[in-house]
Backbone as a printed PyTorch tensor [residue, N CA C, xyz], in Angstrom:
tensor([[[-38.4900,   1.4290, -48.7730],
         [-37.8920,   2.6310, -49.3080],
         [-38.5520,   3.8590, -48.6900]],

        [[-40.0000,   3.6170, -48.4660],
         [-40.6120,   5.3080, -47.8770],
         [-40.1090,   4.9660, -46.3180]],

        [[-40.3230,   4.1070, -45.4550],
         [-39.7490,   3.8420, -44.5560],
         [-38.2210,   4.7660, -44.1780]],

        [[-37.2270,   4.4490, -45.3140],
         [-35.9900,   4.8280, -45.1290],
         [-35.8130,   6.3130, -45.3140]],

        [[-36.3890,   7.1480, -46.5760],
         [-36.9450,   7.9460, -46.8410],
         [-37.3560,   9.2310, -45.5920]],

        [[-38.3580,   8.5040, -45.1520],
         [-39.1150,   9.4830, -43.9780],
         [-38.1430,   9.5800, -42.6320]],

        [[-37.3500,   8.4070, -42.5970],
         [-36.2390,   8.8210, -41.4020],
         [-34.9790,   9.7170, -42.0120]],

        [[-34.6960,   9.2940, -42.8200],
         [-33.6620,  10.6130, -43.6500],
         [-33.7130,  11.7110, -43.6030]],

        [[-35.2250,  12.0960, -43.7850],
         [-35.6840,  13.6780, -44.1180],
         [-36.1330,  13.8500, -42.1160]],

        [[-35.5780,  12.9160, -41.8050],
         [-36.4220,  13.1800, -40.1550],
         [-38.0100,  13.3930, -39.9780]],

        [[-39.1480,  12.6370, -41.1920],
         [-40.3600,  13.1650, -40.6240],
         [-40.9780,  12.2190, -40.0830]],

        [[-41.6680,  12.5770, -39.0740],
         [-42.4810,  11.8260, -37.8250],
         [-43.9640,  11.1850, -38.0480]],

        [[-43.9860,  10.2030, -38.0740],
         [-45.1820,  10.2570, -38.7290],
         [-45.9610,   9.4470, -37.5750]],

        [[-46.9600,   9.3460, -37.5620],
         [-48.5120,   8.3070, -35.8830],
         [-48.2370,   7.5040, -36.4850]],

        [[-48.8400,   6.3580, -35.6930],
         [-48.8150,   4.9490, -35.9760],
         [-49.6080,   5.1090, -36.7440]],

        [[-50.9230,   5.3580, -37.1860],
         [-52.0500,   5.7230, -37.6440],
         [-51.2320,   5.6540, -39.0900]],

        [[-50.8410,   6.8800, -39.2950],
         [-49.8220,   7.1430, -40.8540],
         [-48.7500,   6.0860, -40.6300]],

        [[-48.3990,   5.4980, -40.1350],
         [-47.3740,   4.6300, -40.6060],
         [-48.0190,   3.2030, -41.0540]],

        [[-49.0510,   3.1740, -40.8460],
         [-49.9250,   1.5830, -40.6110],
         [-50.2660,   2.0190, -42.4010]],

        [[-50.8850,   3.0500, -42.4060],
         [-51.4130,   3.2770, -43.7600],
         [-50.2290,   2.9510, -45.1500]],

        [[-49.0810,   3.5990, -44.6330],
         [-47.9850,   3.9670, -45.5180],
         [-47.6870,   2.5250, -45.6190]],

        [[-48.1490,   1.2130, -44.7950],
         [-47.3890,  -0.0950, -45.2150],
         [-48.5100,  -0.9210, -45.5440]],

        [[-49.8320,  -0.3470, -45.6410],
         [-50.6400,  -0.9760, -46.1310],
         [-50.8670,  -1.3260, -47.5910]],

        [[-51.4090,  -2.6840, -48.4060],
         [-50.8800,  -2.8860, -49.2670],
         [-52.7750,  -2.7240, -49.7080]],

        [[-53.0510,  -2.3220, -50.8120],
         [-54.5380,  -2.1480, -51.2000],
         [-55.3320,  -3.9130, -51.4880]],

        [[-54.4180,  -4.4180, -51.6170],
         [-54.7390,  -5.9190, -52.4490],
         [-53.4220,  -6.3200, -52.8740]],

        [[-53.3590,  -7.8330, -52.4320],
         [-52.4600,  -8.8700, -52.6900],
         [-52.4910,  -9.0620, -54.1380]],

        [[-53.4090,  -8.9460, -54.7590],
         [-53.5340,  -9.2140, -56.3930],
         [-53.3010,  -8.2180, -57.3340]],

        [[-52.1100,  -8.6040, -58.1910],
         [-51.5760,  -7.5060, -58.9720],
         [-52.1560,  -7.1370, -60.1250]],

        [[-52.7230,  -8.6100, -60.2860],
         [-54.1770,  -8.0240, -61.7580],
         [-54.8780,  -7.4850, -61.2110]],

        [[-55.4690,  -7.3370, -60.2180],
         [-56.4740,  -6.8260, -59.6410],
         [-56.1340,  -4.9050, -59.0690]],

        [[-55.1840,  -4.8340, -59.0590],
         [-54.4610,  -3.6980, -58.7930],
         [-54.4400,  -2.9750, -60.3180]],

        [[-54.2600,  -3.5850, -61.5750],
         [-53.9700,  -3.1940, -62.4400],
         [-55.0210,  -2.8040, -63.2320]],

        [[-55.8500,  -3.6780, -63.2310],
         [-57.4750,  -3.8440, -63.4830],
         [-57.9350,  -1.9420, -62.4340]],

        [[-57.6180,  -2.0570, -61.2450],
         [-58.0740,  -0.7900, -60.7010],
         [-57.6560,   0.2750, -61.2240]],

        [[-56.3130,   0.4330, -61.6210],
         [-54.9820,   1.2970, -62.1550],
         [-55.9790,   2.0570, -63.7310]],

        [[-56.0870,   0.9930, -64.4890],
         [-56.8050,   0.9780, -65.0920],
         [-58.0920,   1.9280, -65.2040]],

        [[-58.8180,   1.5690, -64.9890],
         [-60.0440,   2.3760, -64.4960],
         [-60.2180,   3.7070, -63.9590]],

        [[-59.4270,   4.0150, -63.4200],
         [-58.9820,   4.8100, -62.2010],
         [-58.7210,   6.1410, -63.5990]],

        [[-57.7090,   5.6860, -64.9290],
         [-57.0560,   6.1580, -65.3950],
         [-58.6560,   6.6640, -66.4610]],

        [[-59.2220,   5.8640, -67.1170],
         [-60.7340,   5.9170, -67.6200],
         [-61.0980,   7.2740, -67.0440]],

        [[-61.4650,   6.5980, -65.2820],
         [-61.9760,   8.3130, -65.0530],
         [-61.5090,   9.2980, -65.3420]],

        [[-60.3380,   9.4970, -65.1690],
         [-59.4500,  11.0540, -65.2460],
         [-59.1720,  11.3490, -66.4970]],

        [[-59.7580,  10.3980, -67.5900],
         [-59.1680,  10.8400, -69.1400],
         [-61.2390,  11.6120, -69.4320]],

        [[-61.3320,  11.5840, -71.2400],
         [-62.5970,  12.2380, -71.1840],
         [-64.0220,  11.0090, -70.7680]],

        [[-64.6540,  11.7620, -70.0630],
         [-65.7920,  10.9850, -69.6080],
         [-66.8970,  10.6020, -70.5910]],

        [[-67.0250,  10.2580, -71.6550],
         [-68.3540,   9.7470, -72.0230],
         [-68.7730,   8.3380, -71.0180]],

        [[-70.0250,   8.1390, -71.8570],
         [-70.8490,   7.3120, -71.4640],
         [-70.2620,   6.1840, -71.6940]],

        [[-69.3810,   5.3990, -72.9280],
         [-68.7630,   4.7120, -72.9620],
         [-67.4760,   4.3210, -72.5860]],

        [[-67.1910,   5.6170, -72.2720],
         [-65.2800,   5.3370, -71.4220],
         [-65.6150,   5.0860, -69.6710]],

        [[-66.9700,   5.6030, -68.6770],
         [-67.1730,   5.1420, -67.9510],
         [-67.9370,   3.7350, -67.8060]],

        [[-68.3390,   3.2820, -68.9360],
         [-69.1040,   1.8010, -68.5220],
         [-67.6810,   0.9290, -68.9050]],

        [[-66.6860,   1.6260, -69.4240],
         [-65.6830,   0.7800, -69.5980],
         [-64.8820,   0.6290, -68.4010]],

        [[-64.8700,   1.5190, -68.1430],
         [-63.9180,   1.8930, -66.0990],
         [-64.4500,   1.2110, -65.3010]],

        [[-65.5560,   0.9690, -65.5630],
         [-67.1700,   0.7460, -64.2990],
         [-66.7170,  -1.9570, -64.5620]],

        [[-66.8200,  -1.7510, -65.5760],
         [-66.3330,  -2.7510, -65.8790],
         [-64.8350,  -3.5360, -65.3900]],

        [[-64.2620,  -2.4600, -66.0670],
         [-62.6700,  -2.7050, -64.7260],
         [-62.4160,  -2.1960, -63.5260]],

        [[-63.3880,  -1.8200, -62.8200],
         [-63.5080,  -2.0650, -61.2230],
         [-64.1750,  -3.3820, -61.0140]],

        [[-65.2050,  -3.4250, -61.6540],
         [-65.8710,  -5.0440, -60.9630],
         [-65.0310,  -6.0910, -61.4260]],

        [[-63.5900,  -6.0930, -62.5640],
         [-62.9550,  -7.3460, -62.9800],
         [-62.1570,  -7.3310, -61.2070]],

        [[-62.1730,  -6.1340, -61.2400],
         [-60.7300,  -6.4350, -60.0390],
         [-61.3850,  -6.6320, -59.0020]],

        [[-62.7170,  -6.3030, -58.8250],
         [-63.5810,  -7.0030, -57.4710],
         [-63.5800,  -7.9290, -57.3980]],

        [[-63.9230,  -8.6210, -59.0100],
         [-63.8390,  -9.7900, -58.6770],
         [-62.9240, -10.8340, -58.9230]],

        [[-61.7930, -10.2710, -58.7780],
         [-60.2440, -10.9520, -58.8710],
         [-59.9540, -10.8750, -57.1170]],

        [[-60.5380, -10.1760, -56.5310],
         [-60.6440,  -9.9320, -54.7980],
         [-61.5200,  -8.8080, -54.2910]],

        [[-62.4240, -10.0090, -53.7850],
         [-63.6000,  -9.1840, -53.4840],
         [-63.6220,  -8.1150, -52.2750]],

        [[-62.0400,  -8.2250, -51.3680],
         [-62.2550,  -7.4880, -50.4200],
         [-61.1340,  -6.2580, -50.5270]],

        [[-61.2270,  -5.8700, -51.8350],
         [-60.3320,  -4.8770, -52.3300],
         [-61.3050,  -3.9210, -52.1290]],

        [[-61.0890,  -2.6720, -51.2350],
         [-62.0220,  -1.4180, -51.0550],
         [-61.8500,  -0.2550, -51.8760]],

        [[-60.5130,   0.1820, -52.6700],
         [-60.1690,   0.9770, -53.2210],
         [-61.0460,   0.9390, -54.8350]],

        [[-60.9000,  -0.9290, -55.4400],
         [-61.7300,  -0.9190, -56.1410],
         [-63.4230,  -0.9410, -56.2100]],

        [[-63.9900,  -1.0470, -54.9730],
         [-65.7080,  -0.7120, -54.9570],
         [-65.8140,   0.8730, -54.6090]],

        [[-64.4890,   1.6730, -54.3700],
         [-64.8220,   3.0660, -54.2610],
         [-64.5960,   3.3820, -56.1710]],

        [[-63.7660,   2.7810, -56.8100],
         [-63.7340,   2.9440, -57.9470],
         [-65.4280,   3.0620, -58.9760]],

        [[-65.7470,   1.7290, -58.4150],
         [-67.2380,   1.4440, -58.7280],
         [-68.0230,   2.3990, -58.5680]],

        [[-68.1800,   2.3780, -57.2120],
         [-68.7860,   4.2220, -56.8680],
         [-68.8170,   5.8590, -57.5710]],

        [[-67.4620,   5.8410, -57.6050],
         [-67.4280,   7.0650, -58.5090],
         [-67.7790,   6.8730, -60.1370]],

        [[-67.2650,   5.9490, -60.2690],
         [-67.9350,   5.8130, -61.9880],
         [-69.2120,   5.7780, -62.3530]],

        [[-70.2640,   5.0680, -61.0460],
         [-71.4750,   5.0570, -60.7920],
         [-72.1110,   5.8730, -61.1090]],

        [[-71.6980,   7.1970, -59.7970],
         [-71.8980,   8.3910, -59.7720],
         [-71.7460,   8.8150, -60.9260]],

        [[-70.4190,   8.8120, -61.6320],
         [-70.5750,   9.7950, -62.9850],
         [-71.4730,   9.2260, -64.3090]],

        [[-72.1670,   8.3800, -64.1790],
         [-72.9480,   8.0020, -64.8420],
         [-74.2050,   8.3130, -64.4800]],

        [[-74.9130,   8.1810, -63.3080],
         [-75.6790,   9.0230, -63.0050],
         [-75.5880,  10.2290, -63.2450]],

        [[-74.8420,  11.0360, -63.1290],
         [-74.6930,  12.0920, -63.6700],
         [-75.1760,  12.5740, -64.7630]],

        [[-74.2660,  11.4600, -65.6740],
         [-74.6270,  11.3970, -67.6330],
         [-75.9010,  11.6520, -67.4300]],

        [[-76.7910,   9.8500, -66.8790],
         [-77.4910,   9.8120, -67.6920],
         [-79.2670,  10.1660, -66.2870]],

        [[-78.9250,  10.4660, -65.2530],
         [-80.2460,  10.7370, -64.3840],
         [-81.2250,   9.2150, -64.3990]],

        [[-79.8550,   8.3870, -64.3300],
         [-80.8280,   7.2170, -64.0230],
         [-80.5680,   6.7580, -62.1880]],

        [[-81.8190,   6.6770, -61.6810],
         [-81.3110,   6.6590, -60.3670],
         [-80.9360,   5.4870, -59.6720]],

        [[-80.5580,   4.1360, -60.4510],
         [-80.0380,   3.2250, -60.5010],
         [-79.1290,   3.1510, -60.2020]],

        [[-78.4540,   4.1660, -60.6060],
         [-76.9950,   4.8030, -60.6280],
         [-76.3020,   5.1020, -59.3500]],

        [[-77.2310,   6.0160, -58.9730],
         [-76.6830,   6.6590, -57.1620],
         [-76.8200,   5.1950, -56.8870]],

        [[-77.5980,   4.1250, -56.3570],
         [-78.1190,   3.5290, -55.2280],
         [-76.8240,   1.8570, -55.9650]],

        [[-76.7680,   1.9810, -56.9340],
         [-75.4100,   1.0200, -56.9370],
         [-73.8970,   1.3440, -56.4720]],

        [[-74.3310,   3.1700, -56.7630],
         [-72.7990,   4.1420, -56.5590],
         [-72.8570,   3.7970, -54.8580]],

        [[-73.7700,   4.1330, -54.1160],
         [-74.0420,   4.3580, -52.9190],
         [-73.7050,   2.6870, -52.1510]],

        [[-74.5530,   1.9950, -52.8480],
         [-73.8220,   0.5420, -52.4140],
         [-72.5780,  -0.0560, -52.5740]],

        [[-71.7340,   0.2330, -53.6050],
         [-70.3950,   0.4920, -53.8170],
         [-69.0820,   0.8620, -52.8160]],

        [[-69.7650,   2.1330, -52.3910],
         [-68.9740,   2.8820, -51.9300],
         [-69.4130,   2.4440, -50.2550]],

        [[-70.2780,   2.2980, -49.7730],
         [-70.3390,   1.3090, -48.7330],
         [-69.7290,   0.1820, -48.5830]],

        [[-70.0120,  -0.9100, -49.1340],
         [-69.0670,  -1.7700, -48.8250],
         [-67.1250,  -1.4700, -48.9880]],

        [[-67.0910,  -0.5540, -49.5840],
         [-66.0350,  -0.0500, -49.5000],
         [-65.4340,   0.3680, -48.3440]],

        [[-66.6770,   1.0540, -47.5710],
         [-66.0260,   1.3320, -46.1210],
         [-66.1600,   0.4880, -45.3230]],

        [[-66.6960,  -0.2370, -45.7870],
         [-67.2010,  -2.1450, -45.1430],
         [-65.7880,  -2.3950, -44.4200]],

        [[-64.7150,  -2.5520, -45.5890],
         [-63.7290,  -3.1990, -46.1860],
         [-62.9510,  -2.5690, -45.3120]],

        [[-62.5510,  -1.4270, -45.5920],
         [-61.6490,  -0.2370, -45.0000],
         [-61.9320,   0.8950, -45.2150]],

        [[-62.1920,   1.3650, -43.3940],
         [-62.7700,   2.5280, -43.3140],
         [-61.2540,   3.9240, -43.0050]],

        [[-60.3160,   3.2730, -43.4980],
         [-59.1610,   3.9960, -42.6890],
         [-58.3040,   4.8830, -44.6000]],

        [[-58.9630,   4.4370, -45.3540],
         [-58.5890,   4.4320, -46.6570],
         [-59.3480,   6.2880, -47.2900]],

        [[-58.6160,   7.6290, -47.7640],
         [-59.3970,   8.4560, -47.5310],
         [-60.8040,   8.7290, -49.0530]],

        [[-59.9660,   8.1180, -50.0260],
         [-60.6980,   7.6160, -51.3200],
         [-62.1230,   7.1950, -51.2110]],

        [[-62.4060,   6.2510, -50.1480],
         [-63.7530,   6.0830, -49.9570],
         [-64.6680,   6.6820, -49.5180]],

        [[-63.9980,   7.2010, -48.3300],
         [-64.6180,   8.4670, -48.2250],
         [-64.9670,   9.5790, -49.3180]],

        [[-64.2580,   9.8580, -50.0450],
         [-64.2570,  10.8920, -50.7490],
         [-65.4320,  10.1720, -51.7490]],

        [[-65.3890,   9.0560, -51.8540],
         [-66.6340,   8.6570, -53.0040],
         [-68.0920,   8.3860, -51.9600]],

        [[-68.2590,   8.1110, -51.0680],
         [-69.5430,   8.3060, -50.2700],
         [-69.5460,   9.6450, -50.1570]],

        [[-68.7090,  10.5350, -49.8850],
         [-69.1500,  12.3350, -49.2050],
         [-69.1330,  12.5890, -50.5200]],

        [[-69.1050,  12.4270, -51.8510],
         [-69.4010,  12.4670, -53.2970],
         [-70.9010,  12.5620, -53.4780]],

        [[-71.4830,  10.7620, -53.0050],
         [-72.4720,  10.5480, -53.4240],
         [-73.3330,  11.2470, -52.3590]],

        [[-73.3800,  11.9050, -51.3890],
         [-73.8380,  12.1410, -50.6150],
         [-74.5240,  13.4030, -51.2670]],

        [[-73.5960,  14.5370, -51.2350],
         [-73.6110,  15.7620, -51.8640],
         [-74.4830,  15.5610, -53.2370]],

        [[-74.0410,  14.8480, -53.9060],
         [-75.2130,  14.3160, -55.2330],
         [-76.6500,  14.0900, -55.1510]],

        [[-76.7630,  13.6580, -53.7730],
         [-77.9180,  13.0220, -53.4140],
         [-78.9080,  14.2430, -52.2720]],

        [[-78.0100,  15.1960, -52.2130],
         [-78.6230,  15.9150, -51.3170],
         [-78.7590,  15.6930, -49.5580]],

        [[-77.8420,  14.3950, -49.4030],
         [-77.7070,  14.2040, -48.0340],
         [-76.4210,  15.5150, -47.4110]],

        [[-76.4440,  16.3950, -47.3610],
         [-75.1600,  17.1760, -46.8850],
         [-74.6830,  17.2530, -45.8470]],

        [[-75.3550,  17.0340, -44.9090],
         [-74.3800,  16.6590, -43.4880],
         [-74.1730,  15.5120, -43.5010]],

        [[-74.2600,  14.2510, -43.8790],
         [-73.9110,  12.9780, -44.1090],
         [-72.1470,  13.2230, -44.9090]],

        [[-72.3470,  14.1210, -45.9580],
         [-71.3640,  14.1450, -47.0760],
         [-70.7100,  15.0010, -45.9820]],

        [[-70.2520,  16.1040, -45.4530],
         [-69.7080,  16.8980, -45.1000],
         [-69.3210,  16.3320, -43.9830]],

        [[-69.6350,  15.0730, -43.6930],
         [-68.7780,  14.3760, -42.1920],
         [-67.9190,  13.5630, -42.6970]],

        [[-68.3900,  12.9880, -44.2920],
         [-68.0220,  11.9240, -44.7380],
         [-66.4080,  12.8740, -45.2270]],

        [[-66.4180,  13.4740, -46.0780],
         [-65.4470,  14.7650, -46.4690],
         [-63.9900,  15.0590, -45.8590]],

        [[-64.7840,  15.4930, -44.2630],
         [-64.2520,  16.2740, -43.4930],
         [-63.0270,  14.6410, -42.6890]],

        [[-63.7860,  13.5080, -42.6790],
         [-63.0250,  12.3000, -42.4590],
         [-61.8460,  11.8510, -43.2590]],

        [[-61.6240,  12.0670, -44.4390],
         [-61.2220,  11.8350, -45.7480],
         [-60.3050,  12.9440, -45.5090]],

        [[-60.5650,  14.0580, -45.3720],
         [-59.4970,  14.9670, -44.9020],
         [-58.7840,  14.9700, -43.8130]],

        [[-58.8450,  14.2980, -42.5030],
         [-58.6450,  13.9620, -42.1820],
         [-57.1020,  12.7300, -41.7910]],

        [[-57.8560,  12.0800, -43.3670],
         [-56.9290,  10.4890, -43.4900],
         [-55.9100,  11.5590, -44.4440]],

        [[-56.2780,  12.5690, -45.6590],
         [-55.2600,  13.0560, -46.3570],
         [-55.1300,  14.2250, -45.9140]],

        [[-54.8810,  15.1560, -44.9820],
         [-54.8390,  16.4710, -44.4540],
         [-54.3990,  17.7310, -45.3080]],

        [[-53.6250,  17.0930, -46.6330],
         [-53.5080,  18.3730, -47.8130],
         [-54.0460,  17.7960, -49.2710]],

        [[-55.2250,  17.1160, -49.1340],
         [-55.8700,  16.7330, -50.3740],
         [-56.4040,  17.8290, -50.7200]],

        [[-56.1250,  18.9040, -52.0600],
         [-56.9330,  19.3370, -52.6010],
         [-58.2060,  18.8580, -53.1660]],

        [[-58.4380,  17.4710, -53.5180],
         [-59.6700,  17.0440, -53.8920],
         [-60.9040,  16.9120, -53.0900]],

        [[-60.1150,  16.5060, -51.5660],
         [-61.0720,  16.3360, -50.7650],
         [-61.6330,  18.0370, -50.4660]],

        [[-61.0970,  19.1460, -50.5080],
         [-61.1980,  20.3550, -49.9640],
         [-62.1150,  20.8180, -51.0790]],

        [[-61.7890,  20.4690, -52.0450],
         [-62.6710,  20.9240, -53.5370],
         [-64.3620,  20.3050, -52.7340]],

        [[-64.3970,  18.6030, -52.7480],
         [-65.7620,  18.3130, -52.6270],
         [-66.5280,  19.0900, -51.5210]],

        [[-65.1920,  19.0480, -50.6790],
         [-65.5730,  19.6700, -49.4000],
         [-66.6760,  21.6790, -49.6270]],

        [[-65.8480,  21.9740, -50.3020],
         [-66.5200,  22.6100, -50.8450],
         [-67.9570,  22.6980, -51.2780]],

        [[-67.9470,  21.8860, -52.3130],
         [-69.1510,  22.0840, -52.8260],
         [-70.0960,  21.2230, -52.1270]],

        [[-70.0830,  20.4940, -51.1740],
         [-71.3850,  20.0300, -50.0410],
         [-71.0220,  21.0690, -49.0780]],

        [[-70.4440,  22.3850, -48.6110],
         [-70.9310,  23.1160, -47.9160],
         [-71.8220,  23.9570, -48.8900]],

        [[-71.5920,  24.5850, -50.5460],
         [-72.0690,  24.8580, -51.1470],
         [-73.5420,  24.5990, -50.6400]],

        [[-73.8590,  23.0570, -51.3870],
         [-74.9790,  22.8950, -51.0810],
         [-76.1500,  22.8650, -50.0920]],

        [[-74.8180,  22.8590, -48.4050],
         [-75.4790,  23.1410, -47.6240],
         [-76.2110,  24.6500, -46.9920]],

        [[-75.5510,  25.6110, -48.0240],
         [-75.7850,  26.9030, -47.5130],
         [-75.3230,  27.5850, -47.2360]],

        [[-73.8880,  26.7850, -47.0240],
         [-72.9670,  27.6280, -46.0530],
         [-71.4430,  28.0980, -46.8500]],

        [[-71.7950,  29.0740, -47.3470],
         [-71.0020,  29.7540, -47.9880],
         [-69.6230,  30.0230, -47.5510]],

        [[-69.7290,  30.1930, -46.3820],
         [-68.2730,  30.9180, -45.7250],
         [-67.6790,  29.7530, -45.8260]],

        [[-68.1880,  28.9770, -45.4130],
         [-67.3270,  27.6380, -45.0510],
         [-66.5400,  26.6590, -46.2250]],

        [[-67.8230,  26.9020, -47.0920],
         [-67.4760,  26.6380, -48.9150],
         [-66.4870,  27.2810, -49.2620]],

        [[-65.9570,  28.5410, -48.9590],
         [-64.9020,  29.2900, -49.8030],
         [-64.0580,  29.4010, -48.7890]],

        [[-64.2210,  29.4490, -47.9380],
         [-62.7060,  29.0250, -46.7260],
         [-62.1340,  27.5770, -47.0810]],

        [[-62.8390,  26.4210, -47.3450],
         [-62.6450,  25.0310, -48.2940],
         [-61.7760,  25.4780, -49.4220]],

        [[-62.6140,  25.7610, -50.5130],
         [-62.3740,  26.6360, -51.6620],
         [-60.6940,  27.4450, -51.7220]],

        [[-60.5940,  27.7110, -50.7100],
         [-59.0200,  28.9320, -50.5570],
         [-57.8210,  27.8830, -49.7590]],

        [[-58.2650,  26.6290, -49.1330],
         [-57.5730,  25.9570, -48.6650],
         [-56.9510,  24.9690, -50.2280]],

        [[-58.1380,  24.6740, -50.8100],
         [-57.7880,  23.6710, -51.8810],
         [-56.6570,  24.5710, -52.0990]],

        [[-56.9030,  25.9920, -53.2720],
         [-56.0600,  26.1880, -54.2520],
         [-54.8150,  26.5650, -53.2740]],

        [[-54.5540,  26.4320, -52.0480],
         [-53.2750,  26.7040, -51.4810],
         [-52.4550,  25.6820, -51.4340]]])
């Protein structure tokens, strides 16, 4: 259907974007759902208990298929926001392992990125995060989310102009 779609409207898309657009995240639909899931955890309110609950349904769907990357970036960010909570540094270095093997998996996916150039910025690595970011933008070229993080690891790097030129791209 997006196939038919994108020739209708006449848009052109690289092999690159077309490989992506038929890529399937995981053969396993519990495992998809299990991610769906979680995914949904994060974006509702964050306590401590609605992320160990998310954090839980990423690893069911890991381990319903372990070479699902979308769900160990899931892992990652929930990681992260638990570190967050709670300043346990357990936290980054499972988030950080997470989100690695994630790019293990698939490095062509822009989500993972966005959860390593996450943990990066968290961690104070900022040119690590701001390559990681700028890749991720890249794979989504009008992600406001990625332009937001993007943001705030130039933030942290100092570099202001560059932070709010980010910053003015998101809200456009």
């Amino acid at each position: 259907v997006f196939n038919a779609l994108t020739d209708a409207l006449v848009i052109r898309q690289s092999n690159e974007e077309r490989a992506r657009t038929t890529m399937r995240p995981t053969e396993d639909i519990q495992a998809y759902e299990l991610y769906l899931k979680g995914r949904e955890l994060l974006g509702g309110q964050r306590t401590e208990a609605t992320l160990q609950n998310a954090l839980k349904l990423f690893d069911q769907a890991i381990k319903r298929d372990p070479q699902f990357a979308l769900a160990f970036a899931g892992s990652a960010d929930a990681s992260l926001l638990l570190w967050d909570r709670t300043k346990d540094g357990a936290w980054t270095q499972r988030a950080l392992g997470a989100a690695q093997q994630a790019k293990r998996l698939n490095d062509a996916l822009p989500e993972v990125h966005l959860s390593l150039g996450s943990i990066y910025t968290a961690s104070g690595h900022t040119s690590e995060a701001i390559a990681e970011l700028t890749r991720a933008l890249e794979l989504a070229h009008n992600s406001d989310d990625a332009l937001h993080r993007l943001g705030l690891a130039y933030l942290k790097a100092n570099r202001s102009a560059e932070a709010i030129d980010a910053y003015k791209r998101a809200t456009q």
